[in-house]
Amino acid sequence: MDRDESLENTAWIEKIIHDFIQTSPENTLKNQVNDKAWGAPLVGFSRGDDPLYEDFKDHVGPFHLTPLEFFIAAFGDRAIQAKNLAVISWVLPHNTATKIDSRKETFYPSERWARGRIFGEETNRKLRKYVVASLESKGHRAIAPVLMPEFSRAISEKYGRASTWSERHAAYASGLGTFGLCDGLITPLGKAMRAGSVISDIPVVPTPRPYTDHHEYCLFFSHGICGKCISRCPVGAITKSGKDKDRCYQHLFPVTSGYVKSNYFFDGYGCGLCQTGVPCESKIPAKQDVQ
């Protein structure tokens, strides 16, 4: 397939993702005013044979599956080559009202943020299914890794809590952002977001990665300044050494899960305080953003 057709595929995929988020009634916080969960998305692409996917397996653990391994698990096609697979990744930024509400909080999640974590992720799940179905309608095989039986949680010897596929790492490989001190992905739309991905055998044009280091957008690592996510964490899970995933998890469960159920009256949880009220909340930060 020539480059022109790959470019057409890339543009078409970007459009269906944007259209879903902009027009689908599924993009909702399910609150009284029916706010949209997500603003306009950012979409990126990488190839299944991108060396980063093997690097993730080496660094995170052998349980972390490559795009090719997920595809073979889904279709049993051992003839398919990694170079013929595309990883389609997207970033969904929280809406402005959600971020404003979250900035005001110091311990528990705001209601909008908790709704974004639960009902917004429902939107993300439906978007994954929609992208898969759209690709299938054009004769391409497609899967969403986190919706597959092969997706599971695991423990990395080096990093602790992990999983067999990481939406944030796929986004990093697809040119959408780099990691911050709190492990969140800093993107051109900021860190207050969620990510999703689909793998398909459709030819696309990979998105250039405008960075060379996985911490490049984080001012703490790139310039030795900021670190504002440290003080935003209500339980001290973020330090200059990084993020204590277990301490973070213990705040989510049972602390925030109990609070959400008792105060917002739905089963949910969330925090995200380190993603708001910081210079990287809604953009790639610059030195002048730190005062």
PDB file of C-alpha atoms in Angstrom:
ATOM      1  CA  MET A   1       0.000   0.000   0.000  1.00  0.00           C
ATOM      2  CA  ASP A   2       1.404   3.423  -0.953  1.00  0.00           C
ATOM      3  CA  ARG A   3       1.941   6.388   1.341  1.00  0.00           C
ATOM      4  CA  ASP A   4      -1.085   8.273   0.001  1.00  0.00           C
ATOM      5  CA  GLU A   5      -3.410   5.483   1.093  1.00  0.00           C
ATOM      6  CA  SER A   6      -1.665   5.281   4.482  1.00  0.00           C
ATOM      7  CA  LEU A   7      -2.192   9.019   4.894  1.00  0.00           C
ATOM      8  CA  GLU A   8      -5.864   8.628   4.003  1.00  0.00           C
ATOM      9  CA  ASN A   9      -6.226   5.866   6.597  1.00  0.00           C
ATOM     10  CA  THR A  10      -4.529   8.022   9.215  1.00  0.00           C
ATOM     11  CA  ALA A  11      -6.818  10.985   8.529  1.00  0.00           C
ATOM     12  CA  TRP A  12      -9.918   8.777   8.505  1.00  0.00           C
ATOM     13  CA  ILE A  13      -9.068   7.210  11.882  1.00  0.00           C
ATOM     14  CA  GLU A  14      -8.400  10.620  13.428  1.00  0.00           C
ATOM     15  CA  LYS A  15     -11.761  11.819  12.146  1.00  0.00           C
ATOM     16  CA  ILE A  16     -13.821   8.937  13.516  1.00  0.00           C
ATOM     17  CA  ILE A  17     -12.230   9.354  16.958  1.00  0.00           C
ATOM     18  CA  HIS A  18     -12.828  13.118  16.949  1.00  0.00           C
ATOM     19  CA  ASP A  19     -16.393  12.705  15.689  1.00  0.00           C
ATOM     20  CA  PHE A  20     -17.230  10.162  18.386  1.00  0.00           C
ATOM     21  CA  ILE A  21     -15.996  12.405  21.196  1.00  0.00           C
ATOM     22  CA  GLN A  22     -17.535  15.554  19.736  1.00  0.00           C
ATOM     23  CA  THR A  23     -20.960  14.189  18.780  1.00  0.00           C
ATOM     24  CA  SER A  24     -21.727  10.907  20.541  1.00  0.00           C
ATOM     25  CA  PRO A  25     -24.159  11.009  23.486  1.00  0.00           C
ATOM     26  CA  GLU A  26     -21.898   8.376  25.043  1.00  0.00           C
ATOM     27  CA  ASN A  27     -19.433  11.149  25.926  1.00  0.00           C
ATOM     28  CA  THR A  28     -21.059  12.039  29.233  1.00  0.00           C
ATOM     29  CA  LEU A  29     -20.360  12.370  32.940  1.00  0.00           C
ATOM     30  CA  LYS A  30     -23.926  11.210  33.605  1.00  0.00           C
ATOM     31  CA  ASN A  31     -24.552  14.143  35.942  1.00  0.00           C
ATOM     32  CA  GLN A  32     -27.696  16.264  36.124  1.00  0.00           C
ATOM     33  CA  VAL A  33     -26.553  18.682  33.430  1.00  0.00           C
ATOM     34  CA  ASN A  34     -25.148  15.861  31.261  1.00  0.00           C
ATOM     35  CA  ASP A  35     -21.682  17.391  30.918  1.00  0.00           C
ATOM     36  CA  LYS A  36     -19.352  15.895  28.362  1.00  0.00           C
ATOM     37  CA  ALA A  37     -16.620  13.896  30.024  1.00  0.00           C
ATOM     38  CA  TRP A  38     -13.929  14.720  27.473  1.00  0.00           C
ATOM     39  CA  GLY A  39     -12.788  17.573  25.323  1.00  0.00           C
ATOM     40  CA  ALA A  40     -11.399  17.250  21.798  1.00  0.00           C
ATOM     41  CA  PRO A  41      -8.925  14.333  21.673  1.00  0.00           C
ATOM     42  CA  LEU A  42      -5.359  14.003  20.500  1.00  0.00           C
ATOM     43  CA  VAL A  43      -4.564  11.012  18.253  1.00  0.00           C
ATOM     44  CA  GLY A  44      -1.223   9.371  17.463  1.00  0.00           C
ATOM     45  CA  PHE A  45       0.083   6.304  15.662  1.00  0.00           C
ATOM     46  CA  SER A  46       3.008   3.897  15.937  1.00  0.00           C
ATOM     47  CA  ARG A  47       4.041   0.732  14.165  1.00  0.00           C
ATOM     48  CA  GLY A  48       3.827  -2.675  15.766  1.00  0.00           C
ATOM     49  CA  ASP A  49       7.538  -3.217  15.194  1.00  0.00           C
ATOM     50  CA  ASP A  50       8.554   0.014  16.919  1.00  0.00           C
ATOM     51  CA  PRO A  51      11.529  -1.005  19.116  1.00  0.00           C
ATOM     52  CA  LEU A  52       9.915   0.694  22.108  1.00  0.00           C
ATOM     53  CA  TYR A  53       7.398  -2.147  22.468  1.00  0.00           C
ATOM     54  CA  GLU A  54      10.193  -4.660  22.975  1.00  0.00           C
ATOM     55  CA  ASP A  55      11.883  -2.176  25.311  1.00  0.00           C
ATOM     56  CA  PHE A  56       8.722  -2.022  27.437  1.00  0.00           C
ATOM     57  CA  LYS A  57       8.819  -5.807  27.783  1.00  0.00           C
ATOM     58  CA  ASP A  58      12.478  -5.670  28.819  1.00  0.00           C
ATOM     59  CA  HIS A  59      11.972  -2.860  31.333  1.00  0.00           C
ATOM     60  CA  VAL A  60       8.543  -3.630  32.783  1.00  0.00           C
ATOM     61  CA  GLY A  61       8.671  -7.424  32.659  1.00  0.00           C
ATOM     62  CA  PRO A  62       8.179 -10.391  30.338  1.00  0.00           C
ATOM     63  CA  PHE A  63       4.444 -10.339  31.083  1.00  0.00           C
ATOM     64  CA  HIS A  64       4.104  -7.017  29.203  1.00  0.00           C
ATOM     65  CA  LEU A  65       2.835  -8.022  25.759  1.00  0.00           C
ATOM     66  CA  THR A  66       3.793  -6.475  22.443  1.00  0.00           C
ATOM     67  CA  PRO A  67       1.234  -5.484  19.784  1.00  0.00           C
ATOM     68  CA  LEU A  68       2.182  -8.601  17.825  1.00  0.00           C
ATOM     69  CA  GLU A  69       1.623 -10.874  20.832  1.00  0.00           C
ATOM     70  CA  PHE A  70      -1.841  -9.418  21.433  1.00  0.00           C
ATOM     71  CA  PHE A  71      -2.710  -9.769  17.762  1.00  0.00           C
ATOM     72  CA  ILE A  72      -1.600 -13.395  17.609  1.00  0.00           C
ATOM     73  CA  ALA A  73      -3.560 -14.127  20.793  1.00  0.00           C
ATOM     74  CA  ALA A  74      -6.671 -12.647  19.202  1.00  0.00           C
ATOM     75  CA  PHE A  75      -6.478 -14.156  15.740  1.00  0.00           C
ATOM     76  CA  GLY A  76      -4.005 -17.021  15.935  1.00  0.00           C
ATOM     77  CA  ASP A  77      -2.270 -15.644  12.852  1.00  0.00           C
ATOM     78  CA  ARG A  78       1.410 -16.435  13.285  1.00  0.00           C
ATOM     79  CA  ALA A  79       2.132 -15.284   9.746  1.00  0.00           C
ATOM     80  CA  ILE A  80       1.344 -11.659  10.535  1.00  0.00           C
ATOM     81  CA  GLN A  81       4.421  -9.478  10.965  1.00  0.00           C
ATOM     82  CA  ALA A  82       4.793  -6.732  13.542  1.00  0.00           C
ATOM     83  CA  LYS A  83       5.733  -4.229  10.844  1.00  0.00           C
ATOM     84  CA  ASN A  84       2.265  -4.638   9.334  1.00  0.00           C
ATOM     85  CA  LEU A  85       0.470  -3.675  12.539  1.00  0.00           C
ATOM     86  CA  ALA A  86      -0.521  -0.194  13.641  1.00  0.00           C
ATOM     87  CA  VAL A  87      -1.091   1.014  17.191  1.00  0.00           C
ATOM     88  CA  ILE A  88      -3.738   3.733  17.247  1.00  0.00           C
ATOM     89  CA  SER A  89      -3.517   5.777  20.436  1.00  0.00           C
ATOM     90  CA  TRP A  90      -5.523   8.682  21.773  1.00  0.00           C
ATOM     91  CA  VAL A  91      -5.589  11.124  24.658  1.00  0.00           C
ATOM     92  CA  LEU A  92      -8.897  12.328  26.123  1.00  0.00           C
ATOM     93  CA  PRO A  93      -8.555  15.549  28.150  1.00  0.00           C
ATOM     94  CA  HIS A  94     -10.901  16.149  31.062  1.00  0.00           C
ATOM     95  CA  ASN A  95     -13.334  18.978  30.414  1.00  0.00           C
ATOM     96  CA  THR A  96     -12.563  22.420  31.796  1.00  0.00           C
ATOM     97  CA  ALA A  97     -15.191  22.312  34.562  1.00  0.00           C
ATOM     98  CA  THR A  98     -13.794  19.020  35.835  1.00  0.00           C
ATOM     99  CA  LYS A  99     -10.297  20.452  36.055  1.00  0.00           C
ATOM    100  CA  ILE A 100     -11.514  23.612  37.796  1.00  0.00           C
ATOM    101  CA  ASP A 101     -13.380  21.564  40.396  1.00  0.00           C
ATOM    102  CA  SER A 102     -10.406  19.294  40.971  1.00  0.00           C
ATOM    103  CA  ARG A 103      -8.023  22.208  41.549  1.00  0.00           C
ATOM    104  CA  LYS A 104     -10.085  23.229  44.572  1.00  0.00           C
ATOM    105  CA  GLU A 105      -9.740  19.857  46.289  1.00  0.00           C
ATOM    106  CA  THR A 106      -6.952  18.898  48.675  1.00  0.00           C
ATOM    107  CA  PHE A 107      -7.829  15.367  49.816  1.00  0.00           C
ATOM    108  CA  TYR A 108     -10.905  13.814  48.186  1.00  0.00           C
ATOM    109  CA  PRO A 109     -11.830  13.839  44.503  1.00  0.00           C
ATOM    110  CA  SER A 110     -14.372  16.308  43.210  1.00  0.00           C
ATOM    111  CA  GLU A 111     -17.616  14.779  41.980  1.00  0.00           C
ATOM    112  CA  ARG A 112     -16.870  15.636  38.367  1.00  0.00           C
ATOM    113  CA  TRP A 113     -13.437  14.031  38.608  1.00  0.00           C
ATOM    114  CA  ALA A 114     -14.861  10.842  40.115  1.00  0.00           C
ATOM    115  CA  ARG A 115     -17.509  10.755  37.389  1.00  0.00           C
ATOM    116  CA  GLY A 116     -14.785  11.204  34.806  1.00  0.00           C
ATOM    117  CA  ARG A 117     -12.877   8.254  36.255  1.00  0.00           C
ATOM    118  CA  ILE A 118     -15.931   5.972  36.123  1.00  0.00           C
ATOM    119  CA  PHE A 119     -18.365   7.225  33.496  1.00  0.00           C
ATOM    120  CA  GLY A 120     -15.653   8.911  31.433  1.00  0.00           C
ATOM    121  CA  GLU A 121     -13.810   5.621  31.272  1.00  0.00           C
ATOM    122  CA  GLU A 122     -17.062   4.001  30.144  1.00  0.00           C
ATOM    123  CA  THR A 123     -16.948   6.483  27.257  1.00  0.00           C
ATOM    124  CA  ASN A 124     -13.350   5.483  26.582  1.00  0.00           C
ATOM    125  CA  ARG A 125     -14.306   1.809  26.596  1.00  0.00           C
ATOM    126  CA  LYS A 126     -17.111   2.457  24.099  1.00  0.00           C
ATOM    127  CA  LEU A 127     -14.715   4.478  21.949  1.00  0.00           C
ATOM    128  CA  ARG A 128     -12.339   1.516  21.807  1.00  0.00           C
ATOM    129  CA  LYS A 129     -15.189  -0.727  20.654  1.00  0.00           C
ATOM    130  CA  TYR A 130     -16.332   1.872  18.122  1.00  0.00           C
ATOM    131  CA  VAL A 131     -12.854   2.191  16.600  1.00  0.00           C
ATOM    132  CA  VAL A 132     -12.541  -1.613  16.382  1.00  0.00           C
ATOM    133  CA  ALA A 133     -15.967  -1.908  14.702  1.00  0.00           C
ATOM    134  CA  SER A 134     -15.174   0.915  12.285  1.00  0.00           C
ATOM    135  CA  LEU A 135     -11.929  -0.751  11.239  1.00  0.00           C
ATOM    136  CA  GLU A 136     -13.676  -4.094  10.826  1.00  0.00           C
ATOM    137  CA  SER A 137     -16.290  -2.448   8.613  1.00  0.00           C
ATOM    138  CA  LYS A 138     -13.476  -1.570   6.224  1.00  0.00           C
ATOM    139  CA  GLY A 139     -12.116  -5.103   6.206  1.00  0.00           C
ATOM    140  CA  HIS A 140      -9.340  -4.702   8.757  1.00  0.00           C
ATOM    141  CA  ARG A 141      -8.777  -6.834  11.820  1.00  0.00           C
ATOM    142  CA  ALA A 142      -8.588  -4.856  15.043  1.00  0.00           C
ATOM    143  CA  ILE A 143      -8.422  -5.344  18.812  1.00  0.00           C
ATOM    144  CA  ALA A 144      -8.410  -3.186  21.920  1.00  0.00           C
ATOM    145  CA  PRO A 145      -5.767  -4.721  24.215  1.00  0.00           C
ATOM    146  CA  VAL A 146      -7.372  -3.680  27.508  1.00  0.00           C
ATOM    147  CA  LEU A 147     -10.651  -5.338  26.474  1.00  0.00           C
ATOM    148  CA  MET A 148      -8.996  -8.687  25.782  1.00  0.00           C
ATOM    149  CA  PRO A 149      -8.740 -11.673  28.175  1.00  0.00           C
ATOM    150  CA  GLU A 150      -4.957 -11.348  27.926  1.00  0.00           C
ATOM    151  CA  PHE A 151      -5.082  -7.980  29.645  1.00  0.00           C
ATOM    152  CA  SER A 152      -4.397  -8.325  33.357  1.00  0.00           C
ATOM    153  CA  ARG A 153      -2.648  -6.673  36.259  1.00  0.00           C
ATOM    154  CA  ALA A 154       0.821  -7.828  37.207  1.00  0.00           C
ATOM    155  CA  ILE A 155       3.732  -6.956  39.461  1.00  0.00           C
ATOM    156  CA  SER A 156       6.927  -5.675  37.915  1.00  0.00           C
ATOM    157  CA  GLU A 157      10.117  -6.411  39.835  1.00  0.00           C
ATOM    158  CA  LYS A 158      11.356  -2.941  38.945  1.00  0.00           C
ATOM    159  CA  TYR A 159       8.184  -0.825  38.992  1.00  0.00           C
ATOM    160  CA  GLY A 160       5.689  -2.630  41.220  1.00  0.00           C
ATOM    161  CA  ARG A 161       2.071  -2.438  40.085  1.00  0.00           C
ATOM    162  CA  ALA A 162       1.880  -2.895  36.324  1.00  0.00           C
ATOM    163  CA  SER A 163      -0.155  -4.640  33.617  1.00  0.00           C
ATOM    164  CA  THR A 164       0.199  -6.571  30.386  1.00  0.00           C
ATOM    165  CA  TRP A 165      -0.542  -3.420  28.359  1.00  0.00           C
ATOM    166  CA  SER A 166      -0.178   0.254  29.214  1.00  0.00           C
ATOM    167  CA  GLU A 167      -2.275   2.882  27.476  1.00  0.00           C
ATOM    168  CA  ARG A 168       0.147   5.585  28.590  1.00  0.00           C
ATOM    169  CA  HIS A 169       3.165   3.734  27.205  1.00  0.00           C
ATOM    170  CA  ALA A 170       1.369   3.194  23.889  1.00  0.00           C
ATOM    171  CA  ALA A 171       0.682   6.937  23.802  1.00  0.00           C
ATOM    172  CA  TYR A 172       4.346   7.646  24.528  1.00  0.00           C
ATOM    173  CA  ALA A 173       5.385   5.346  21.664  1.00  0.00           C
ATOM    174  CA  SER A 174       2.834   7.086  19.429  1.00  0.00           C
ATOM    175  CA  GLY A 175       4.310  10.543  19.899  1.00  0.00           C
ATOM    176  CA  LEU A 176       1.700  11.879  22.310  1.00  0.00           C
ATOM    177  CA  GLY A 177       3.707  12.714  25.419  1.00  0.00           C
ATOM    178  CA  THR A 178       6.331  11.917  28.034  1.00  0.00           C
ATOM    179  CA  PHE A 179       6.136  10.900  31.682  1.00  0.00           C
ATOM    180  CA  GLY A 180       6.180  13.162  34.709  1.00  0.00           C
ATOM    181  CA  LEU A 181       7.404  12.757  38.269  1.00  0.00           C
ATOM    182  CA  CYS A 182       4.020  11.368  39.334  1.00  0.00           C
ATOM    183  CA  ASP A 183       4.050   8.827  36.435  1.00  0.00           C
ATOM    184  CA  GLY A 184       1.299  10.696  34.575  1.00  0.00           C
ATOM    185  CA  LEU A 185       1.752  11.324  30.855  1.00  0.00           C
ATOM    186  CA  ILE A 186       2.349  14.979  29.991  1.00  0.00           C
ATOM    187  CA  THR A 187       0.847  15.672  26.563  1.00  0.00           C
ATOM    188  CA  PRO A 188       0.190  18.801  24.460  1.00  0.00           C
ATOM    189  CA  LEU A 189      -3.270  18.705  26.069  1.00  0.00           C
ATOM    190  CA  GLY A 190      -1.766  18.291  29.511  1.00  0.00           C
ATOM    191  CA  LYS A 191      -1.692  15.542  32.100  1.00  0.00           C
ATOM    192  CA  ALA A 192      -5.338  15.685  33.229  1.00  0.00           C
ATOM    193  CA  MET A 193      -6.490  13.046  30.783  1.00  0.00           C
ATOM    194  CA  ARG A 194      -7.045   9.371  30.077  1.00  0.00           C
ATOM    195  CA  ALA A 195      -5.662   7.364  27.174  1.00  0.00           C
ATOM    196  CA  GLY A 196      -6.879   4.535  24.973  1.00  0.00           C
ATOM    197  CA  SER A 197      -5.599   2.404  22.123  1.00  0.00           C
ATOM    198  CA  VAL A 198      -6.454  -0.104  19.409  1.00  0.00           C
ATOM    199  CA  ILE A 199      -4.188  -2.380  17.362  1.00  0.00           C
ATOM    200  CA  SER A 200      -5.024  -3.093  13.715  1.00  0.00           C
ATOM    201  CA  ASP A 201      -3.510  -4.414  10.505  1.00  0.00           C
ATOM    202  CA  ILE A 202      -4.347  -1.165   8.716  1.00  0.00           C
ATOM    203  CA  PRO A 203      -1.402   0.747   7.176  1.00  0.00           C
ATOM    204  CA  VAL A 204      -0.940   4.200   8.715  1.00  0.00           C
ATOM    205  CA  VAL A 205       1.738   6.865   8.929  1.00  0.00           C
ATOM    206  CA  PRO A 206       3.447   6.790  12.365  1.00  0.00           C
ATOM    207  CA  THR A 207       3.371  10.020  14.356  1.00  0.00           C
ATOM    208  CA  PRO A 208       6.862  11.527  14.800  1.00  0.00           C
ATOM    209  CA  ARG A 209       8.066  11.567  18.384  1.00  0.00           C
ATOM    210  CA  PRO A 210       9.171  15.146  19.085  1.00  0.00           C
ATOM    211  CA  TYR A 211      11.162  14.014  22.134  1.00  0.00           C
ATOM    212  CA  THR A 212      14.185  11.853  22.833  1.00  0.00           C
ATOM    213  CA  ASP A 213      13.789  11.248  26.562  1.00  0.00           C
ATOM    214  CA  HIS A 214      10.818   9.703  28.346  1.00  0.00           C
ATOM    215  CA  HIS A 215      10.823  12.529  30.937  1.00  0.00           C
ATOM    216  CA  GLU A 216      11.430  15.386  28.499  1.00  0.00           C
ATOM    217  CA  TYR A 217       8.233  17.360  29.159  1.00  0.00           C
ATOM    218  CA  CYS A 218       8.533  17.205  32.969  1.00  0.00           C
ATOM    219  CA  LEU A 219      10.203  20.338  34.361  1.00  0.00           C
ATOM    220  CA  PHE A 220      11.435  18.450  37.422  1.00  0.00           C
ATOM    221  CA  PHE A 221      13.535  16.152  35.257  1.00  0.00           C
ATOM    222  CA  SER A 222      14.390  18.534  32.419  1.00  0.00           C
ATOM    223  CA  HIS A 223      15.210  21.664  34.446  1.00  0.00           C
ATOM    224  CA  GLY A 224      15.341  20.593  38.087  1.00  0.00           C
ATOM    225  CA  ILE A 225      12.376  22.810  38.978  1.00  0.00           C
ATOM    226  CA  CYS A 226       8.647  22.474  39.743  1.00  0.00           C
ATOM    227  CA  GLY A 227       7.743  19.259  41.585  1.00  0.00           C
ATOM    228  CA  LYS A 228       4.330  20.774  42.341  1.00  0.00           C
ATOM    229  CA  CYS A 229       2.683  17.359  42.043  1.00  0.00           C
ATOM    230  CA  ILE A 230       4.514  16.452  45.278  1.00  0.00           C
ATOM    231  CA  SER A 231       2.508  18.898  47.374  1.00  0.00           C
ATOM    232  CA  ARG A 232      -0.709  18.105  45.504  1.00  0.00           C
ATOM    233  CA  CYS A 233      -0.642  14.470  46.616  1.00  0.00           C
ATOM    234  CA  PRO A 234      -2.831  14.180  49.738  1.00  0.00           C
ATOM    235  CA  VAL A 235      -1.018  11.137  51.134  1.00  0.00           C
ATOM    236  CA  GLY A 236       2.633  11.817  50.329  1.00  0.00           C
ATOM    237  CA  ALA A 237       2.808   9.181  47.611  1.00  0.00           C
ATOM    238  CA  ILE A 238       4.920  11.451  45.374  1.00  0.00           C
ATOM    239  CA  THR A 239       8.439  12.491  46.349  1.00  0.00           C
ATOM    240  CA  LYS A 240      11.553  13.569  44.489  1.00  0.00           C
ATOM    241  CA  SER A 241      12.249   9.852  44.109  1.00  0.00           C
ATOM    242  CA  GLY A 242       9.012   9.282  42.201  1.00  0.00           C
ATOM    243  CA  LYS A 243       5.642   7.741  42.979  1.00  0.00           C
ATOM    244  CA  ASP A 244       4.821   5.148  45.636  1.00  0.00           C
ATOM    245  CA  LYS A 245       2.147   3.190  43.771  1.00  0.00           C
ATOM    246  CA  ASP A 246       1.060   1.210  46.814  1.00  0.00           C
ATOM    247  CA  ARG A 247       0.478   4.311  48.937  1.00  0.00           C
ATOM    248  CA  CYS A 248      -1.484   5.860  46.075  1.00  0.00           C
ATOM    249  CA  TYR A 249      -3.596   2.718  45.694  1.00  0.00           C
ATOM    250  CA  GLN A 250      -4.337   2.616  49.420  1.00  0.00           C
ATOM    251  CA  HIS A 251      -5.745   6.128  49.169  1.00  0.00           C
ATOM    252  CA  LEU A 252      -7.958   5.115  46.263  1.00  0.00           C
ATOM    253  CA  PHE A 253      -9.210   2.012  48.075  1.00  0.00           C
ATOM    254  CA  PRO A 254     -10.906   2.268  50.477  1.00  0.00           C
ATOM    255  CA  VAL A 255     -10.557   6.002  51.168  1.00  0.00           C
ATOM    256  CA  THR A 256     -11.817   7.623  47.969  1.00  0.00           C
ATOM    257  CA  SER A 257     -14.077   4.728  47.020  1.00  0.00           C
ATOM    258  CA  GLY A 258     -15.884   5.039  50.332  1.00  0.00           C
ATOM    259  CA  TYR A 259     -16.096   8.819  50.006  1.00  0.00           C
ATOM    260  CA  VAL A 260     -17.538   8.687  46.479  1.00  0.00           C
ATOM    261  CA  LYS A 261     -20.194   6.178  47.477  1.00  0.00           C
ATOM    262  CA  SER A 262     -21.184   8.093  50.628  1.00  0.00           C
ATOM    263  CA  ASN A 263     -21.138  11.598  49.148  1.00  0.00           C
ATOM    264  CA  TYR A 264     -21.790  11.245  45.419  1.00  0.00           C
ATOM    265  CA  PHE A 265     -23.992   8.148  45.628  1.00  0.00           C
ATOM    266  CA  PHE A 266     -22.449   5.922  42.984  1.00  0.00           C
ATOM    267  CA  ASP A 267     -19.841   3.195  43.063  1.00  0.00           C
ATOM    268  CA  GLY A 268     -16.601   4.814  42.054  1.00  0.00           C
ATOM    269  CA  TYR A 269     -13.276   6.192  43.153  1.00  0.00           C
ATOM    270  CA  GLY A 270     -10.607   8.599  41.983  1.00  0.00           C
ATOM    271  CA  CYS A 271      -8.096  11.196  43.013  1.00  0.00           C
ATOM    272  CA  GLY A 272      -6.116  12.889  40.235  1.00  0.00           C
ATOM    273  CA  LEU A 273      -5.087  15.816  42.419  1.00  0.00           C
ATOM    274  CA  CYS A 274      -1.532  15.504  41.067  1.00  0.00           C
ATOM    275  CA  GLN A 275      -2.937  16.034  37.565  1.00  0.00           C
ATOM    276  CA  THR A 276      -4.618  19.351  38.350  1.00  0.00           C
ATOM    277  CA  GLY A 277      -3.396  22.567  39.928  1.00  0.00           C
ATOM    278  CA  VAL A 278       0.017  21.925  38.352  1.00  0.00           C
ATOM    279  CA  PRO A 279       1.775  23.610  35.399  1.00  0.00           C
ATOM    280  CA  CYS A 280       1.321  20.507  33.218  1.00  0.00           C
ATOM    281  CA  GLU A 281      -2.431  20.213  33.845  1.00  0.00           C
ATOM    282  CA  SER A 282      -3.481  21.318  30.355  1.00  0.00           C
ATOM    283  CA  LYS A 283      -0.293  21.707  28.306  1.00  0.00           C
ATOM    284  CA  ILE A 284       3.400  20.984  28.050  1.00  0.00           C
ATOM    285  CA  PRO A 285       4.787  23.335  30.715  1.00  0.00           C
ATOM    286  CA  ALA A 286       7.505  25.924  30.243  1.00  0.00           C
ATOM    287  CA  LYS A 287       9.948  27.255  32.822  1.00  0.00           C
ATOM    288  CA  GLN A 288       7.973  30.493  33.159  1.00  0.00           C
ATOM    289  CA  ASP A 289       4.947  28.494  34.310  1.00  0.00           C
ATOM    290  CA  VAL A 290       6.674  27.746  37.614  1.00  0.00           C
ATOM    291  CA  GLN A 291       6.530  30.545  40.144  1.00  0.00           C
TER     292      GLN A 291
END
